[in-house]
N, CA, C and O of each residue as an XYZ file, in Angstrom:
488
protein
N     -12.051    -31.845   -242.056
C     -13.216    -31.773   -241.621
C     -14.317    -31.050   -242.399
O     -15.443    -31.457   -242.682
N     -13.648    -29.725   -242.717
C     -14.429    -29.033   -243.730
C     -14.865    -29.540   -244.626
O     -16.028    -29.318   -244.963
N     -14.110    -30.337   -245.255
C     -14.135    -30.804   -246.673
C     -15.612    -31.906   -246.385
O     -16.607    -31.952   -247.109
N     -15.443    -32.461   -245.520
C     -16.724    -33.615   -245.042
C     -17.783    -33.055   -244.742
O     -18.824    -33.707   -244.661
N     -17.743    -31.728   -244.513
C     -19.204    -31.124   -244.182
C     -19.392    -30.425   -245.419
O     -20.364    -29.712   -245.171
N     -19.012    -30.176   -246.722
C     -19.021    -29.503   -247.933
C     -19.458    -31.032   -248.503
O     -20.542    -30.997   -249.086
N     -18.989    -32.032   -248.464
C     -19.657    -32.955   -249.391
C     -20.945    -33.349   -248.607
O     -21.742    -33.891   -249.372
N     -21.444    -33.245   -247.230
C     -22.255    -33.719   -246.753
C     -23.796    -32.634   -246.920
O     -24.996    -32.902   -246.865
N     -22.836    -31.030   -247.195
C     -24.022    -30.362   -247.587
C     -24.409    -30.858   -248.912
O     -25.609    -31.089   -249.059
N     -23.571    -31.080   -249.972
C     -23.911    -31.201   -251.258
C     -24.851    -32.381   -251.670
O     -25.582    -32.467   -252.657
N     -24.595    -33.451   -250.441
C     -25.821    -34.393   -250.693
C     -26.909    -34.206   -250.372
O     -27.881    -34.634   -250.995
N     -26.973    -33.362   -249.080
C     -28.226    -32.925   -248.732
C     -29.213    -32.069   -249.790
O     -30.390    -32.316   -250.051
N     -28.359    -30.973   -250.324
C     -28.890    -30.217   -251.606
C     -29.112    -31.235   -252.539
O     -30.165    -31.021   -253.141
N     -28.547    -32.253   -252.901
C     -29.066    -32.956   -253.942
C     -30.106    -33.788   -253.618
O     -30.844    -34.044   -254.570
N     -30.395    -34.295   -252.554
C     -31.484    -35.044   -251.787
C     -32.947    -34.013   -252.058
O     -34.075    -34.317   -252.448
N     -32.385    -32.793   -251.686
C     -33.869    -32.074   -251.450
C     -34.330    -31.897   -252.827
O     -35.531    -31.974   -253.086
N     -33.303    -31.628   -253.877
C     -33.751    -31.164   -255.126
C     -34.430    -32.596   -255.900
O     -35.364    -32.567   -256.701
N     -33.880    -33.522   -255.549
C     -34.455    -34.958   -256.371
C     -35.625    -35.115   -255.736
O     -36.456    -35.795   -256.338
N     -35.992    -34.585   -254.462
C     -37.486    -34.823   -253.948
C     -38.531    -33.878   -254.597
O     -39.736    -34.105   -254.493
N     -38.066    -32.883   -255.224
C     -38.638    -32.210   -255.860
C     -39.948    -32.717   -256.819
O     -39.439    -33.551   -257.568
N     -41.298    -32.619   -257.131
C     -41.836    -33.044   -257.754
C     -41.819    -32.501   -259.166
O     -41.656    -31.283   -259.244
N     -42.005    -33.411   -260.697
C     -41.981    -32.791   -261.545
C     -43.121    -32.175   -261.827
O     -44.141    -32.571   -261.263
N     -43.187    -31.032   -262.799
C     -44.253    -30.366   -262.983
C     -45.361    -31.125   -264.225
O     -45.068    -31.328   -265.404
N     -46.248    -31.343   -263.763
C     -47.399    -31.916   -264.897
C     -48.373    -31.238   -264.961
O     -48.658    -30.483   -264.031
N     -49.294    -31.352   -266.309
C     -50.543    -30.652   -266.526
C     -51.319    -30.627   -265.515
O     -51.513    -31.610   -264.799
N     -51.929    -29.326   -265.321
C     -52.893    -28.917   -263.884
C     -54.178    -28.412   -264.464
O     -54.279    -27.998   -265.619
N     -55.286    -28.478   -263.474
C     -56.484    -28.237   -263.606
C     -57.122    -27.330   -262.370
O     -57.224    -27.801   -261.238
N     -57.478    -26.184   -262.653
C     -58.134    -25.601   -261.473
C     -59.031    -26.549   -260.593
O     -59.711    -27.489   -261.004
N     -58.923    -26.208   -259.593
C     -60.306    -27.331   -258.459
C     -61.358    -26.810   -258.630
O     -62.312    -27.307   -259.229
N     -61.292    -25.486   -257.997
C     -62.595    -24.726   -257.741
C     -62.234    -23.559   -258.292
O     -61.265    -22.964   -257.818
N     -62.855    -23.093   -259.249
C     -62.822    -21.615   -259.679
C     -63.300    -20.501   -258.538
O     -64.519    -20.505   -258.366
N     -62.671    -19.693   -257.852
C     -63.047    -18.866   -257.244
C     -63.091    -17.476   -257.852
O     -62.455    -17.294   -258.891
N     -63.890    -16.312   -257.222
C     -63.631    -15.096   -257.920
C     -62.481    -14.574   -257.548
O     -62.099    -13.624   -258.232
N     -61.763    -14.931   -256.605
C     -60.418    -14.484   -256.728
C     -59.369    -15.073   -257.446
O     -58.451    -14.339   -257.810
N     -59.340    -16.301   -257.721
C     -58.760    -17.249   -258.506
C     -59.198    -16.676   -259.820
O     -58.250    -16.259   -260.484
N     -60.323    -16.549   -260.350
C     -60.533    -16.108   -261.413
C     -60.092    -14.602   -262.192
O     -59.692    -14.418   -263.341
N     -60.379    -13.467   -260.894
C     -59.711    -12.476   -261.052
C     -58.043    -12.283   -261.214
O     -57.474    -11.422   -261.885
N     -57.540    -13.160   -260.539
C     -56.007    -13.385   -260.670
C     -55.412    -13.730   -261.781
O     -54.453    -13.131   -262.268
N     -56.149    -15.078   -262.407
C     -55.916    -15.532   -263.462
C     -56.086    -14.361   -264.784
O     -55.248    -14.282   -265.683
N     -57.137    -13.621   -264.721
C     -57.348    -12.655   -265.687
C     -56.344    -11.623   -265.590
O     -55.888    -11.216   -266.658
N     -55.798    -10.991   -264.238
C     -54.679    -10.339   -264.147
C     -53.383    -10.740   -264.813
O     -52.626    -10.049   -265.495
N     -53.305    -11.893   -264.494
C     -51.977    -12.597   -265.028
C     -51.985    -12.249   -266.549
O     -51.101    -11.601   -267.109
N     -53.038    -12.735   -267.112
C     -53.202    -12.992   -268.552
C     -52.971    -12.168   -269.500
O     -52.371    -12.251   -270.572
N     -53.863    -10.874   -268.638
C     -53.974     -9.461   -269.197
C     -52.371     -8.897   -269.324
O     -51.810     -8.472   -270.334
N     -51.878     -9.031   -268.061
C     -49.968     -8.477   -267.951
C     -49.362     -9.218   -269.055
O     -48.749     -8.586   -269.916
N     -49.455    -10.365   -269.119
C     -48.650    -11.075   -269.920
C     -48.921    -10.646   -271.410
O     -48.043    -10.321   -272.209
N     -50.433    -10.703   -271.692
C     -50.355     -9.803   -273.194
C     -50.172     -8.634   -273.210
O     -50.023     -8.312   -274.388
N     -50.082     -7.647   -272.462
C     -50.360     -6.291   -272.543
C     -51.355     -5.672   -272.922
O     -51.314     -4.714   -273.694
N     -52.656     -6.285   -272.280
C     -53.978     -5.883   -273.044
C     -54.635     -5.626   -271.695
O     -54.239     -6.431   -270.852
N     -55.512     -4.752   -271.245
C     -56.477     -4.569   -270.227
C     -57.526     -5.362   -270.541
O     -57.935     -5.920   -269.523
N     -58.336     -5.748   -271.821
C     -59.419     -6.106   -271.671
C     -59.696     -7.747   -272.276
O     -60.484     -8.085   -273.159
N     -58.734     -8.626   -271.451
C     -58.946    -10.152   -271.659
C     -60.220    -10.468   -270.910
O     -60.492    -10.119   -269.762
N     -60.914    -11.140   -271.687
C     -61.952    -11.988   -270.973
C     -61.804    -13.246   -270.869
O     -61.391    -13.798   -271.889
N     -62.044    -14.026   -269.789
C     -61.954    -15.421   -269.574
C     -63.574    -15.793   -269.186
O     -64.441    -15.021   -268.777
N     -63.661    -17.161   -269.445
C     -64.772    -17.907   -269.079
C     -64.671    -18.125   -267.746
O     -63.590    -18.339   -267.197
N     -65.916    -18.081   -267.068
C     -65.545    -18.394   -265.474
C     -64.929    -19.967   -265.400
O     -64.351    -20.202   -264.339
N     -64.959    -20.833   -266.159
C     -64.743    -22.237   -266.254
C     -63.221    -22.468   -266.909
O     -62.835    -23.564   -267.316
N     -62.494    -21.346   -266.937
C     -61.337    -21.346   -267.652
C     -60.159    -22.182   -266.996
O     -59.681    -21.745   -265.949
N     -59.631    -23.426   -267.574
C     -58.441    -23.800   -267.156
C     -59.181    -24.990   -265.731
O     -58.534    -25.507   -264.820
N     -60.499    -25.107   -265.969
C     -61.055    -26.163   -265.038
C     -61.214    -27.680   -265.627
O     -61.233    -28.693   -264.928
N     -61.321    -27.637   -266.993
C     -61.422    -29.164   -267.889
C     -60.615    -28.831   -268.805
O     -61.053    -29.220   -269.887
N     -59.542    -28.243   -268.909
C     -58.364    -28.529   -269.927
C     -57.056    -27.573   -269.118
O     -57.159    -26.526   -268.478
N     -56.093    -28.226   -269.374
C     -54.833    -27.316   -268.923
C     -54.312    -26.292   -269.898
O     -53.421    -25.502   -269.586
N     -54.791    -26.315   -270.895
C     -54.304    -25.247   -271.918
C     -55.172    -24.144   -271.913
O     -56.316    -24.421   -271.553
N     -54.934    -22.851   -272.240
C     -55.894    -21.891   -272.297
C     -55.512    -20.939   -273.290
O     -54.588    -20.134   -273.180
N     -56.376    -21.095   -274.392
C     -56.222    -19.921   -275.847
C     -56.999    -19.030   -275.813
O     -58.219    -19.088   -275.658
N     -56.077    -17.801   -276.012
C     -56.813    -16.449   -275.950
C     -56.657    -16.108   -277.521
O     -55.662    -16.439   -278.166
N     -57.482    -15.581   -277.925
C     -57.659    -15.171   -279.287
C     -57.289    -13.903   -279.631
O     -57.662    -13.012   -278.869
N     -56.517    -13.541   -280.787
C     -56.456    -11.917   -280.777
C     -57.541    -11.400   -280.962
O     -58.631    -11.886   -281.266
N     -56.989     -9.683   -280.636
C     -58.442     -8.928   -280.522
C     -58.476     -8.607   -282.006
O     -57.517     -8.327   -282.725
N     -60.072     -8.721   -282.408
C     -60.171     -8.456   -283.988
C     -59.954     -6.964   -284.121
O     -59.824     -6.080   -283.274
N     -59.956     -6.955   -285.386
C     -59.750     -5.521   -285.709
C     -61.176     -4.542   -285.938
O     -62.211     -5.078   -286.333
N     -61.128     -3.428   -285.721
C     -62.454     -2.848   -285.779
C     -62.100     -1.452   -286.533
O     -61.040     -0.917   -286.858
N     -63.354     -1.137   -286.653
C     -63.351      0.349   -287.770
C     -63.745      1.493   -286.657
O     -64.324      1.271   -285.594
N     -63.395      2.490   -287.038
C     -63.838      3.839   -286.164
C     -65.041      3.820   -285.458
O     -65.116      4.518   -284.447
N     -66.105      3.070   -285.847
C     -67.277      2.965   -285.182
C     -67.594      1.953   -284.318
O     -68.688      1.860   -283.760
N     -66.492      1.033   -284.158
C     -66.240     -0.235   -283.084
C     -66.767     -1.285   -283.975
O     -66.787     -2.411   -283.479
N     -67.288     -1.133   -285.439
C     -67.639     -2.566   -285.823
C     -66.681     -3.305   -286.570
O     -65.855     -2.738   -287.285
N     -66.760     -4.805   -286.417
C     -65.599     -5.588   -286.601
C     -65.469     -5.714   -288.606
O     -66.266     -6.021   -289.492
N     -63.772     -5.212   -288.563
C     -63.886     -5.343   -290.064
C     -63.387     -6.863   -290.569
O     -62.645     -7.656   -289.990
N     -64.024     -6.967   -291.774
C     -64.017     -8.087   -292.111
C     -62.713     -8.540   -292.971
O     -62.205     -7.735   -293.751
N     -62.321     -9.513   -292.850
C     -60.997     -9.904   -293.616
C     -60.358    -10.866   -292.879
O     -60.876    -11.167   -291.803
N     -59.220    -11.485   -293.260
C     -58.553    -12.529   -292.634
C     -57.782    -12.101   -291.446
O     -57.239    -11.014   -291.645
N     -57.532    -12.661   -290.139
C     -56.569    -12.608   -288.925
C     -55.409    -13.275   -289.104
O     -55.294    -14.492   -289.253
N     -54.455    -12.375   -289.086
C     -53.124    -13.042   -289.132
C     -52.238    -13.302   -287.983
O     -51.098    -13.761   -288.058
N     -52.833    -12.984   -286.979
C     -52.388    -13.009   -285.454
C     -52.873    -14.539   -284.896
O     -54.058    -14.863   -284.825
N     -51.841    -15.342   -284.548
C     -52.125    -16.242   -284.055
C     -52.710    -16.315   -282.535
O     -52.272    -15.448   -281.779
N     -53.712    -17.310   -281.956
C     -54.301    -17.186   -280.413
C     -52.763    -17.485   -279.749
O     -51.794    -18.074   -280.228
N     -52.999    -16.714   -278.229
C     -51.569    -17.067   -277.525
C     -52.242    -18.108   -276.606
O     -53.406    -18.133   -276.205
N     -51.241    -18.945   -276.378
C     -51.143    -20.124   -275.549
C     -50.794    -19.875   -274.154
O     -49.818    -19.206   -273.812
N     -51.706    -20.493   -273.279
C     -51.062    -20.637   -271.847
C     -51.316    -21.946   -271.510
O     -52.243    -22.460   -272.136
N     -50.672    -22.728   -270.582
C     -50.331    -24.093   -270.200
C     -50.359    -23.737   -268.477
O     -49.694    -22.898   -267.869
N     -51.305    -24.630   -268.002
C     -50.980    -24.692   -266.375
C     -50.620    -25.865   -265.838
O     -51.283    -26.895   -265.960
N     -49.625    -25.775   -265.258
C     -48.619    -27.034   -264.608
C     -49.018    -27.204   -262.862
O     -49.519    -26.310   -262.179
N     -48.740    -28.237   -262.503
C     -48.361    -28.114   -260.913
C     -47.368    -28.748   -260.888
O     -46.927    -29.379   -261.848
N     -46.807    -28.669   -259.657
C     -45.503    -29.598   -259.307
C     -46.169    -30.488   -257.830
O     -45.542    -31.216   -257.060
N     -47.303    -30.200   -257.806
C     -47.916    -30.896   -256.496
C     -48.471    -30.048   -255.355
O     -49.288    -30.506   -254.556
N     -47.989    -28.761   -255.300
C     -47.740    -27.662   -254.258
C     -48.609    -26.223   -254.982
O     -49.621    -25.617   -254.631
N     -47.809    -26.084   -255.948
C     -48.126    -24.618   -256.533
C     -48.828    -25.058   -258.325
O     -48.733    -26.061   -259.034
N     -49.379    -23.971   -258.453
C     -50.295    -23.773   -259.629
C     -49.180    -22.459   -260.598
O     -48.974    -21.286   -260.286
N     -48.761    -23.076   -261.546
C     -47.834    -22.094   -262.388
C     -48.450    -22.225   -263.653
O     -48.820    -23.276   -264.175
N     -48.538    -21.007   -264.137
C     -49.093    -20.879   -265.579
C     -47.666    -20.351   -266.673
O     -46.773    -19.557   -266.373
N     -47.795    -20.872   -267.579
C     -46.467    -20.651   -268.667
C     -47.215    -20.096   -269.697
O     -48.378    -20.434   -269.919
N     -46.634    -19.295   -270.311
C     -47.181    -18.287   -271.367
C     -46.169    -19.201   -272.699
O     -44.938    -19.204   -272.670
N     -46.782    -19.736   -273.510
C     -45.999    -20.651   -274.320
C     -45.068    -19.923   -275.217
O     -43.916    -20.337   -275.343
N     -45.500    -18.826   -275.874
C     -44.499    -17.895   -276.687
C     -43.615    -17.243   -276.034
O     -42.620    -17.124   -276.750
N     -43.414    -16.555   -274.612
C     -42.398    -16.208   -274.202
C     -41.720    -17.008   -273.064
O     -40.644    -16.643   -272.591
N     -42.405    -18.152   -272.623
C     -41.721    -18.807   -271.759
C     -41.697    -18.216   -270.391
O     -40.889    -18.576   -269.535
N     -42.697    -17.204   -270.188
C     -42.702    -16.652   -268.878
C     -43.373    -17.535   -267.896
O     -43.910    -18.509   -268.422
N     -43.475    -17.459   -266.708
C     -43.910    -18.384   -265.813
C     -44.587    -17.635   -264.619
O     -43.958    -16.825   -263.939
N     -45.794    -17.919   -264.415
C     -46.594    -17.015   -263.080
C     -47.124    -17.864   -262.220
O     -47.781    -18.861   -262.519
N     -46.808    -17.427   -260.963
C     -47.403    -18.585   -259.819
C     -48.812    -17.782   -259.491
O     -49.007    -16.574   -259.352
N     -49.653    -18.817   -259.423
C     -50.908    -18.474   -259.138
C     -51.305    -18.568   -257.618
O     -51.390    -19.734   -257.233
N     -51.598    -17.499   -256.554
C     -51.661    -17.726   -255.232
C     -52.711    -17.958   -254.846
O     -52.925    -18.432   -253.730
N     -53.671    -17.647   -255.765
C     -55.185    -18.128   -255.283
C     -56.094    -19.081   -255.879
O     -57.324    -19.105   -255.837
N     -55.143    -19.987   -256.533
C     -55.892    -21.069   -257.178
C     -55.538    -22.104   -256.844
O     -54.354    -21.973   -256.533
N     -55.927    -23.364   -256.672
C     -56.099    -24.606   -256.263
C     -55.957    -25.433   -257.680
O     -56.730    -25.348   -258.634
N     -54.945    -26.140   -257.595
C     -54.705    -27.143   -258.657
C     -54.313    -28.386   -258.142
O     -53.514    -28.699   -257.259
N     -55.396    -29.330   -259.236
C     -54.650    -30.699   -259.171
C     -53.943    -30.885   -260.472
O     -53.727    -29.922   -261.207
N     -53.536    -32.238   -260.810
C     -52.959    -32.857   -261.467
C     -53.904    -33.107   -262.709
O     -54.902    -33.714   -262.320
N     -53.938    -32.871   -263.976
C     -54.883    -33.203   -265.024
C     -54.686    -34.909   -265.376
O     -53.533    -35.328   -265.476
N     -55.526    -35.598   -265.506
C     -55.746    -36.876   -265.897
C     -55.359    -37.205   -267.128
O     -55.530    -38.351   -267.544
């Protein structure tokens, strides 16, 4: 009887796992002040930078977000001319049909966005 219960539980768990939607590229449906601030905070924390600036329409037309490296500046705050060697940081927005998940491509870190509503990108 115990073995039958274990097999039944295994099938139940397998069935639930197989019902999960695959993650697909997503877009933010309606950017709100709360969703924009949450996105800025997540990207800022992921990059370890407090001064991340994002467009109000970030992730509303594309599921990819590129963050350019901070340009080198002189002591007076002027931008130094020269070649930039740092590459942009890439983030991808995915959805499983219920959740919005932001992935930092370089590190693989995943962040759930609780204030954003996402739809699958076409």
